PDB file of C-alpha atoms in Angstrom:
ATOM      1  CA  UNK A1325      43.694   8.353  -4.333  1.00  0.00           C
ATOM      2  CA  UNK A1326      43.074   5.797  -6.890  1.00  0.00           C
ATOM      3  CA  UNK A1327      43.642   2.903  -4.250  1.00  0.00           C
ATOM      4  CA  UNK A1328      40.889   4.629  -2.552  1.00  0.00           C
ATOM      5  CA  UNK A1329      38.532   4.123  -5.253  1.00  0.00           C
ATOM      6  CA  UNK A1330      39.431   0.099  -5.466  1.00  0.00           C
ATOM      7  CA  UNK A1331      38.649  -0.145  -1.810  1.00  0.00           C
ATOM      8  CA  UNK A1332      35.689   1.594  -2.175  1.00  0.00           C
ATOM      9  CA  UNK A1333      34.398  -0.312  -4.988  1.00  0.00           C
ATOM     10  CA  UNK A1334      35.517  -3.870  -3.132  1.00  0.00           C
ATOM     11  CA  UNK A1335      33.533  -2.533  -0.135  1.00  0.00           C
ATOM     12  CA  UNK A1336      30.536  -1.830  -1.902  1.00  0.00           C
ATOM     13  CA  UNK A1337      30.179  -5.144  -3.962  1.00  0.00           C
ATOM     14  CA  UNK A1338      30.780  -6.848  -0.258  1.00  0.00           C
ATOM     15  CA  UNK A1339      28.077  -4.740   1.115  1.00  0.00           C
ATOM     16  CA  UNK A1340      25.673  -5.265  -1.841  1.00  0.00           C
ATOM     17  CA  UNK A1341      26.252  -9.156  -1.322  1.00  0.00           C
ATOM     18  CA  UNK A1342      25.350  -8.938   2.505  1.00  0.00           C
ATOM     19  CA  UNK A1343      22.348  -6.662   1.626  1.00  0.00           C
ATOM     20  CA  UNK A1344      21.237  -9.243  -1.075  1.00  0.00           C
ATOM     21  CA  UNK A1345      21.586 -12.208   1.351  1.00  0.00           C
ATOM     22  CA  UNK A1346      19.592 -10.456   3.758  1.00  0.00           C
ATOM     23  CA  UNK A1347      16.837  -8.788   1.615  1.00  0.00           C
ATOM     24  CA  UNK A1348      16.356 -12.616   0.266  1.00  0.00           C
ATOM     25  CA  UNK A1349      16.427 -13.924   3.611  1.00  0.00           C
ATOM     26  CA  UNK A1350      13.764 -11.281   4.904  1.00  0.00           C
ATOM     27  CA  UNK A1351      11.453 -12.371   2.016  1.00  0.00           C
ATOM     28  CA  UNK A1352      11.857 -16.091   2.791  1.00  0.00           C
ATOM     29  CA  UNK A1353      10.803 -15.407   6.391  1.00  0.00           C
ATOM     30  CA  UNK A1354       7.943 -13.322   5.432  1.00  0.00           C
ATOM     31  CA  UNK A1355       7.053 -15.954   3.197  1.00  0.00           C
ATOM     32  CA  UNK A1356       6.763 -18.444   5.823  1.00  0.00           C
ATOM     33  CA  UNK A1357       5.008 -16.236   8.588  1.00  0.00           C
ATOM     34  CA  UNK A1358       2.149 -15.841   5.811  1.00  0.00           C
ATOM     35  CA  UNK A1359       2.222 -19.669   5.076  1.00  0.00           C
ATOM     36  CA  UNK A1360       2.003 -19.940   9.232  1.00  0.00           C
TER      37      UNK A1360
ATOM     38  CA  UNK B 967       5.854  -2.852   1.352  1.00  0.00           C
ATOM     39  CA  UNK B 968       7.101  -0.093   4.031  1.00  0.00           C
ATOM     40  CA  UNK B 969       9.518  -2.633   5.269  1.00  0.00           C
ATOM     41  CA  UNK B 970      10.975  -3.221   1.656  1.00  0.00           C
ATOM     42  CA  UNK B 971      11.616   0.485   0.955  1.00  0.00           C
ATOM     43  CA  UNK B 972      13.020   0.939   4.469  1.00  0.00           C
ATOM     44  CA  UNK B 973      15.581  -1.820   3.669  1.00  0.00           C
ATOM     45  CA  UNK B 974      16.416  -0.379   0.185  1.00  0.00           C
ATOM     46  CA  UNK B 975      16.857   3.024   2.193  1.00  0.00           C
ATOM     47  CA  UNK B 976      19.276   1.314   4.608  1.00  0.00           C
ATOM     48  CA  UNK B 977      21.251  -0.020   1.555  1.00  0.00           C
ATOM     49  CA  UNK B 978      21.490   3.369   0.190  1.00  0.00           C
ATOM     50  CA  UNK B 979      22.578   4.908   3.616  1.00  0.00           C
ATOM     51  CA  UNK B 980      25.393   2.180   3.999  1.00  0.00           C
ATOM     52  CA  UNK B 981      26.734   2.440   0.415  1.00  0.00           C
ATOM     53  CA  UNK B 982      26.322   6.395   0.916  1.00  0.00           C
ATOM     54  CA  UNK B 983      28.819   5.856   3.862  1.00  0.00           C
ATOM     55  CA  UNK B 984      31.123   3.655   1.960  1.00  0.00           C
ATOM     56  CA  UNK B 985      31.495   6.206  -1.099  1.00  0.00           C
ATOM     57  CA  UNK B 986      31.851   9.406   1.244  1.00  0.00           C
ATOM     58  CA  UNK B 987      34.292   7.487   3.753  1.00  0.00           C
ATOM     59  CA  UNK B 988      36.471   7.250   0.890  1.00  0.00           C
ATOM     60  CA  UNK B 989      36.300   9.975  -1.339  1.00  0.00           C
ATOM     61  CA  UNK B 990      36.240  12.756   1.126  1.00  0.00           C
ATOM     62  CA  UNK B 991      39.231  13.856   3.249  1.00  0.00           C
ATOM     63  CA  UNK B 992      40.778  11.393   5.821  1.00  0.00           C
ATOM     64  CA  UNK B 993      39.333  12.337   9.644  1.00  0.00           C
ATOM     65  CA  UNK B 994      42.527  12.905  11.166  1.00  0.00           C
ATOM     66  CA  UNK B 995      45.277  14.232   8.686  1.00  0.00           C
ATOM     67  CA  UNK B 996      48.240  13.388  11.132  1.00  0.00           C
ATOM     68  CA  UNK B 997      47.037   9.590  11.109  1.00  0.00           C
ATOM     69  CA  UNK B 998      46.278   9.856   7.395  1.00  0.00           C
ATOM     70  CA  UNK B 999      44.461   7.458   5.176  1.00  0.00           C
ATOM     71  CA  UNK B1000      44.135   4.692   7.967  1.00  0.00           C
ATOM     72  CA  UNK B1001      42.070   6.864  10.244  1.00  0.00           C
ATOM     73  CA  UNK B1002      39.326   6.424   7.688  1.00  0.00           C
ATOM     74  CA  UNK B1003      38.566   3.062   9.516  1.00  0.00           C
ATOM     75  CA  UNK B1004      37.122   5.560  11.948  1.00  0.00           C
ATOM     76  CA  UNK B1005      33.886   5.328  10.354  1.00  0.00           C
ATOM     77  CA  UNK B1006      33.435   1.471  10.630  1.00  0.00           C
ATOM     78  CA  UNK B1007      35.396   0.726  13.966  1.00  0.00           C
ATOM     79  CA  UNK B1008      33.394   3.199  16.342  1.00  0.00           C
ATOM     80  CA  UNK B1009      29.874   2.242  14.901  1.00  0.00           C
ATOM     81  CA  UNK B1010      31.267  -1.731  15.756  1.00  0.00           C
ATOM     82  CA  UNK B1011      32.098  -0.889  19.226  1.00  0.00           C
ATOM     83  CA  UNK B1012      28.687   0.892  19.981  1.00  0.00           C
ATOM     84  CA  UNK B1013      26.928  -1.668  18.656  1.00  0.00           C
ATOM     85  CA  UNK B1014      28.810  -4.271  20.890  1.00  0.00           C
ATOM     86  CA  UNK B1015      27.624  -2.152  23.645  1.00  0.00           C
ATOM     87  CA  UNK B1016      23.817  -1.756  22.319  1.00  0.00           C
ATOM     88  CA  UNK B1017      23.516  -5.694  21.334  1.00  0.00           C
ATOM     89  CA  UNK B1018      24.958  -6.552  25.160  1.00  0.00           C
ATOM     90  CA  UNK B1019      22.609  -3.791  26.529  1.00  0.00           C
ATOM     91  CA  UNK B1020      19.747  -5.565  24.812  1.00  0.00           C
ATOM     92  CA  UNK B1021      20.908  -8.933  25.714  1.00  0.00           C
ATOM     93  CA  UNK B1022      20.732  -7.828  29.478  1.00  0.00           C
ATOM     94  CA  UNK B1023      17.061  -6.348  29.036  1.00  0.00           C
ATOM     95  CA  UNK B1024      15.814  -9.702  27.753  1.00  0.00           C
ATOM     96  CA  UNK B1025      17.712 -11.596  30.134  1.00  0.00           C
ATOM     97  CA  UNK B1026      15.662  -9.965  32.874  1.00  0.00           C
ATOM     98  CA  UNK B1027      12.307  -9.972  31.003  1.00  0.00           C
ATOM     99  CA  UNK B1028      13.017 -13.705  30.775  1.00  0.00           C
ATOM    100  CA  UNK B1029      13.443 -13.889  34.662  1.00  0.00           C
ATOM    101  CA  UNK B1030      10.228 -12.543  34.935  1.00  0.00           C
ATOM    102  CA  UNK B1031       8.382 -14.047  32.251  1.00  0.00           C
ATOM    103  CA  UNK B1032       9.989 -17.655  31.642  1.00  0.00           C
ATOM    104  CA  UNK B1033       9.211 -17.434  28.095  1.00  0.00           C
ATOM    105  CA  UNK B1034      11.374 -19.158  25.808  1.00  0.00           C
ATOM    106  CA  UNK B1035      11.467 -16.399  23.090  1.00  0.00           C
ATOM    107  CA  UNK B1036      12.867 -13.746  25.564  1.00  0.00           C
ATOM    108  CA  UNK B1037      15.400 -16.244  26.168  1.00  0.00           C
ATOM    109  CA  UNK B1038      16.267 -16.687  22.411  1.00  0.00           C
ATOM    110  CA  UNK B1039      16.031 -12.653  21.911  1.00  0.00           C
ATOM    111  CA  UNK B1040      18.659 -12.728  24.979  1.00  0.00           C
ATOM    112  CA  UNK B1041      20.971 -15.003  23.517  1.00  0.00           C
ATOM    113  CA  UNK B1042      20.738 -13.885  19.365  1.00  0.00           C
ATOM    114  CA  UNK B1043      21.695 -10.367  20.514  1.00  0.00           C
ATOM    115  CA  UNK B1044      24.335 -11.858  22.710  1.00  0.00           C
ATOM    116  CA  UNK B1045      25.685 -13.424  19.528  1.00  0.00           C
ATOM    117  CA  UNK B1046      25.256 -10.371  17.619  1.00  0.00           C
ATOM    118  CA  UNK B1047      26.949  -8.334  20.143  1.00  0.00           C
ATOM    119  CA  UNK B1048      29.903 -10.704  19.833  1.00  0.00           C
ATOM    120  CA  UNK B1049      29.939 -10.693  16.159  1.00  0.00           C
ATOM    121  CA  UNK B1050      30.221  -6.937  16.330  1.00  0.00           C
ATOM    122  CA  UNK B1051      32.932  -7.061  19.119  1.00  0.00           C
ATOM    123  CA  UNK B1052      34.897  -9.487  16.914  1.00  0.00           C
ATOM    124  CA  UNK B1053      34.660  -6.731  14.009  1.00  0.00           C
ATOM    125  CA  UNK B1054      35.723  -3.995  16.297  1.00  0.00           C
ATOM    126  CA  UNK B1055      38.593  -5.883  17.340  1.00  0.00           C
ATOM    127  CA  UNK B1056      39.545  -6.827  13.641  1.00  0.00           C
ATOM    128  CA  UNK B1057      39.208  -3.185  12.660  1.00  0.00           C
ATOM    129  CA  UNK B1058      41.284  -1.842  15.624  1.00  0.00           C
ATOM    130  CA  UNK B1059      43.948  -4.561  14.769  1.00  0.00           C
ATOM    131  CA  UNK B1060      44.349  -3.177  11.378  1.00  0.00           C
ATOM    132  CA  UNK B1061      44.456   0.227  12.381  1.00  0.00           C
ATOM    133  CA  UNK B1062      46.981  -0.738  14.959  1.00  0.00           C
ATOM    134  CA  UNK B1063      49.147  -2.542  12.312  1.00  0.00           C
ATOM    135  CA  UNK B1064      49.353   0.805  10.278  1.00  0.00           C
ATOM    136  CA  UNK B1065      49.854   3.546  12.983  1.00  0.00           C
ATOM    137  CA  UNK B1066      51.661   1.319  15.469  1.00  0.00           C
ATOM    138  CA  UNK B1067      53.334  -1.226  13.470  1.00  0.00           C
ATOM    139  CA  UNK B1068      51.758  -4.405  15.301  1.00  0.00           C
ATOM    140  CA  UNK B1069      48.873  -6.070  14.908  1.00  0.00           C
ATOM    141  CA  UNK B1070      48.444  -7.147  18.534  1.00  0.00           C
ATOM    142  CA  UNK B1071      50.260  -5.501  21.823  1.00  0.00           C
ATOM    143  CA  UNK B1072      49.140  -6.774  25.407  1.00  0.00           C
ATOM    144  CA  UNK B1073      50.562  -3.406  26.948  1.00  0.00           C
ATOM    145  CA  UNK B1074      47.733  -1.344  25.282  1.00  0.00           C
ATOM    146  CA  UNK B1075      44.577  -1.239  27.597  1.00  0.00           C
ATOM    147  CA  UNK B1076      41.987  -0.924  24.436  1.00  0.00           C
ATOM    148  CA  UNK B1077      43.370  -4.308  23.059  1.00  0.00           C
ATOM    149  CA  UNK B1078      43.272  -5.689  26.713  1.00  0.00           C
ATOM    150  CA  UNK B1079      39.890  -4.613  27.602  1.00  0.00           C
ATOM    151  CA  UNK B1080      38.135  -5.627  24.386  1.00  0.00           C
ATOM    152  CA  UNK B1081      39.853  -9.128  24.602  1.00  0.00           C
ATOM    153  CA  UNK B1082      38.466  -9.608  28.213  1.00  0.00           C
ATOM    154  CA  UNK B1083      35.125  -8.638  27.056  1.00  0.00           C
ATOM    155  CA  UNK B1084      35.423 -11.215  24.206  1.00  0.00           C
ATOM    156  CA  UNK B1085      36.389 -13.853  26.701  1.00  0.00           C
ATOM    157  CA  UNK B1086      33.583 -12.924  29.202  1.00  0.00           C
ATOM    158  CA  UNK B1087      30.687 -13.242  26.321  1.00  0.00           C
ATOM    159  CA  UNK B1088      32.423 -16.102  24.875  1.00  0.00           C
ATOM    160  CA  UNK B1089      32.038 -17.826  28.215  1.00  0.00           C
ATOM    161  CA  UNK B1090      28.199 -16.926  28.200  1.00  0.00           C
ATOM    162  CA  UNK B1091      28.021 -18.516  24.631  1.00  0.00           C
ATOM    163  CA  UNK B1092      29.901 -21.743  26.056  1.00  0.00           C
ATOM    164  CA  UNK B1093      27.968 -21.685  29.242  1.00  0.00           C
ATOM    165  CA  UNK B1094      24.723 -21.748  27.108  1.00  0.00           C
ATOM    166  CA  UNK B1095      25.836 -24.705  24.886  1.00  0.00           C
ATOM    167  CA  UNK B1096      27.145 -26.873  27.988  1.00  0.00           C
ATOM    168  CA  UNK B1097      23.364 -27.026  29.554  1.00  0.00           C
ATOM    169  CA  UNK B1098      21.028 -29.130  27.919  1.00  0.00           C
ATOM    170  CA  UNK B1099      17.696 -28.298  29.697  1.00  0.00           C
ATOM    171  CA  UNK B1100      15.973 -25.140  27.994  1.00  0.00           C
ATOM    172  CA  UNK B1101      14.715 -23.640  31.145  1.00  0.00           C
ATOM    173  CA  UNK B1102      17.850 -24.210  33.302  1.00  0.00           C
ATOM    174  CA  UNK B1103      19.900 -22.882  30.380  1.00  0.00           C
ATOM    175  CA  UNK B1104      17.597 -19.627  30.405  1.00  0.00           C
ATOM    176  CA  UNK B1105      17.622 -19.113  34.066  1.00  0.00           C
ATOM    177  CA  UNK B1106      21.502 -19.571  34.407  1.00  0.00           C
ATOM    178  CA  UNK B1107      22.576 -17.604  31.475  1.00  0.00           C
ATOM    179  CA  UNK B1108      19.854 -14.860  32.429  1.00  0.00           C
ATOM    180  CA  UNK B1109      21.543 -14.681  35.603  1.00  0.00           C
ATOM    181  CA  UNK B1110      25.295 -14.626  33.956  1.00  0.00           C
ATOM    182  CA  UNK B1111      24.003 -11.610  31.803  1.00  0.00           C
ATOM    183  CA  UNK B1112      23.196  -9.652  34.665  1.00  0.00           C
ATOM    184  CA  UNK B1113      26.596  -9.826  35.989  1.00  0.00           C
ATOM    185  CA  UNK B1114      28.380  -9.916  32.663  1.00  0.00           C
ATOM    186  CA  UNK B1115      26.779  -6.908  31.508  1.00  0.00           C
ATOM    187  CA  UNK B1116      28.329  -3.892  34.019  1.00  0.00           C
ATOM    188  CA  UNK B1117      31.993  -4.958  32.581  1.00  0.00           C
ATOM    189  CA  UNK B1118      30.692  -3.774  29.211  1.00  0.00           C
ATOM    190  CA  UNK B1119      30.884   0.270  30.025  1.00  0.00           C
ATOM    191  CA  UNK B1120      33.803  -0.540  32.396  1.00  0.00           C
ATOM    192  CA  UNK B1121      35.784  -2.250  29.768  1.00  0.00           C
ATOM    193  CA  UNK B1122      34.876   0.029  26.556  1.00  0.00           C
ATOM    194  CA  UNK B1123      34.510   3.408  28.410  1.00  0.00           C
ATOM    195  CA  UNK B1124      36.295   3.538  31.536  1.00  0.00           C
ATOM    196  CA  UNK B1125      39.232   1.323  32.011  1.00  0.00           C
ATOM    197  CA  UNK B1126      41.010   2.290  28.599  1.00  0.00           C
ATOM    198  CA  UNK B1127      40.824   6.129  29.768  1.00  0.00           C
ATOM    199  CA  UNK B1128      42.029   5.167  33.483  1.00  0.00           C
ATOM    200  CA  UNK B1129      45.537   3.884  31.735  1.00  0.00           C
ATOM    201  CA  UNK B1130      47.911   5.408  29.651  1.00  0.00           C
ATOM    202  CA  UNK B1131      47.136   4.528  25.824  1.00  0.00           C
ATOM    203  CA  UNK B1132      48.043   5.164  22.410  1.00  0.00           C
ATOM    204  CA  UNK B1133      44.778   4.832  21.225  1.00  0.00           C
ATOM    205  CA  UNK B1134      43.307   7.898  19.648  1.00  0.00           C
ATOM    206  CA  UNK B1135      41.478   9.508  22.519  1.00  0.00           C
ATOM    207  CA  UNK B1136      38.322  11.959  22.271  1.00  0.00           C
ATOM    208  CA  UNK B1137      37.722  11.064  18.906  1.00  0.00           C
ATOM    209  CA  UNK B1138      34.081  11.742  19.088  1.00  0.00           C
ATOM    210  CA  UNK B1139      33.252  13.900  21.891  1.00  0.00           C
ATOM    211  CA  UNK B1140      35.528  15.642  24.184  1.00  0.00           C
ATOM    212  CA  UNK B1141      35.531  15.826  28.199  1.00  0.00           C
ATOM    213  CA  UNK B1142      32.686  18.528  28.016  1.00  0.00           C
ATOM    214  CA  UNK B1143      30.505  16.185  25.773  1.00  0.00           C
ATOM    215  CA  UNK B1144      30.981  18.245  22.620  1.00  0.00           C
ATOM    216  CA  UNK B1145      31.699  16.844  19.182  1.00  0.00           C
ATOM    217  CA  UNK B1146      35.346  16.934  17.979  1.00  0.00           C
ATOM    218  CA  UNK B1147      35.077  16.020  14.517  1.00  0.00           C
ATOM    219  CA  UNK B1148      34.638  19.099  12.087  1.00  0.00           C
ATOM    220  CA  UNK B1149      33.841  19.380   8.287  1.00  0.00           C
ATOM    221  CA  UNK B1150      32.327  16.458   6.540  1.00  0.00           C
ATOM    222  CA  UNK B1151      33.464  13.893   9.251  1.00  0.00           C
ATOM    223  CA  UNK B1152      30.727  14.620  11.501  1.00  0.00           C
ATOM    224  CA  UNK B1153      27.637  14.013   9.488  1.00  0.00           C
ATOM    225  CA  UNK B1154      29.407  10.768   7.726  1.00  0.00           C
ATOM    226  CA  UNK B1155      29.997   9.320  11.223  1.00  0.00           C
ATOM    227  CA  UNK B1156      26.635  10.142  12.258  1.00  0.00           C
ATOM    228  CA  UNK B1157      24.987   8.512   9.348  1.00  0.00           C
ATOM    229  CA  UNK B1158      27.273   5.593   9.636  1.00  0.00           C
ATOM    230  CA  UNK B1159      26.427   5.178  13.335  1.00  0.00           C
ATOM    231  CA  UNK B1160      22.788   5.386  12.722  1.00  0.00           C
ATOM    232  CA  UNK B1161      22.415   3.010   9.569  1.00  0.00           C
ATOM    233  CA  UNK B1162      24.599   0.446  11.290  1.00  0.00           C
ATOM    234  CA  UNK B1163      22.609   0.684  14.391  1.00  0.00           C
ATOM    235  CA  UNK B1164      19.596   0.191  12.275  1.00  0.00           C
ATOM    236  CA  UNK B1165      21.236  -3.023  10.499  1.00  0.00           C
ATOM    237  CA  UNK B1166      21.545  -4.374  14.066  1.00  0.00           C
ATOM    238  CA  UNK B1167      17.842  -4.058  14.716  1.00  0.00           C
ATOM    239  CA  UNK B1168      17.194  -5.470  11.233  1.00  0.00           C
ATOM    240  CA  UNK B1169      19.407  -8.512  12.006  1.00  0.00           C
ATOM    241  CA  UNK B1170      18.059  -8.904  15.700  1.00  0.00           C
ATOM    242  CA  UNK B1171      14.266  -8.812  14.221  1.00  0.00           C
ATOM    243  CA  UNK B1172      14.937 -11.045  11.534  1.00  0.00           C
ATOM    244  CA  UNK B1173      16.389 -13.907  13.678  1.00  0.00           C
ATOM    245  CA  UNK B1174      13.516 -13.501  16.214  1.00  0.00           C
ATOM    246  CA  UNK B1175      11.171 -13.831  13.335  1.00  0.00           C
ATOM    247  CA  UNK B1176      12.586 -16.956  11.975  1.00  0.00           C
ATOM    248  CA  UNK B1177      12.663 -18.461  15.658  1.00  0.00           C
ATOM    249  CA  UNK B1178       9.111 -17.740  15.934  1.00  0.00           C
ATOM    250  CA  UNK B1179       8.400 -19.583  12.625  1.00  0.00           C
ATOM    251  CA  UNK B1180      10.551 -22.623  13.927  1.00  0.00           C
ATOM    252  CA  UNK B1181       8.634 -22.430  17.115  1.00  0.00           C
ATOM    253  CA  UNK B1182       5.259 -22.732  15.340  1.00  0.00           C
ATOM    254  CA  UNK B1183       6.639 -25.739  13.341  1.00  0.00           C
ATOM    255  CA  UNK B1184       7.754 -27.064  16.329  1.00  0.00           C
ATOM    256  CA  UNK B1185       4.223 -27.032  17.881  1.00  0.00           C
ATOM    257  CA  UNK B1186       2.363 -28.063  15.082  1.00  0.00           C
ATOM    258  CA  UNK B1187       4.551 -31.032  14.713  1.00  0.00           C
TER     259      UNK B1187
END
């Protein structure tokens, strides 16, 4: 079960990284749309 | 502002899926821990179908409107579909290694069918890259999409069921279309399916918005 927690935390970190990237990209696109 | 809260909501949903998929009992006791991949592998295969269907819809729309934006929407959805198809192939291959002892076998109809699907849409992307004129590229690739899409339900849903396969059968619904999952498995699976579908539409929208900004800049210049 402890290895399950390790994999779970690794997955959470990867998902948080992907989400932050997309969240910031979305914000950048919104700023560009406003400037347009 | 609403969009920001929806995005944070999506983050919480997928984080919840990750948490519960690893802390609740494994979906199939016979297969064991490896069956947890089920929460990710099936949504990836599902999104492959959705993305290729959206590719077809915008391809047909492009042939009517000849709008460059519709061509981009169709192309972008095919790229996302191919990404999900690769993810479904990788997750399926990992599952195969744990349960059958090999990463890949050509005698398994599911593996063969997803490989052919990757080749079909790989050819679509190569075809687009090979045509320099934008309108000609749009017309030829939209026509290709119309002929390519009928193979998607065939290779994902029909062909693997026509042949003998080691792949777990009826893992979502049985022949009478009743859910075969019980306990905590069904809610986690449905939330996973829903949240990954929302993620796909976010990615699709993000790419389209970015393309619109680029088009506007190009027209200004």
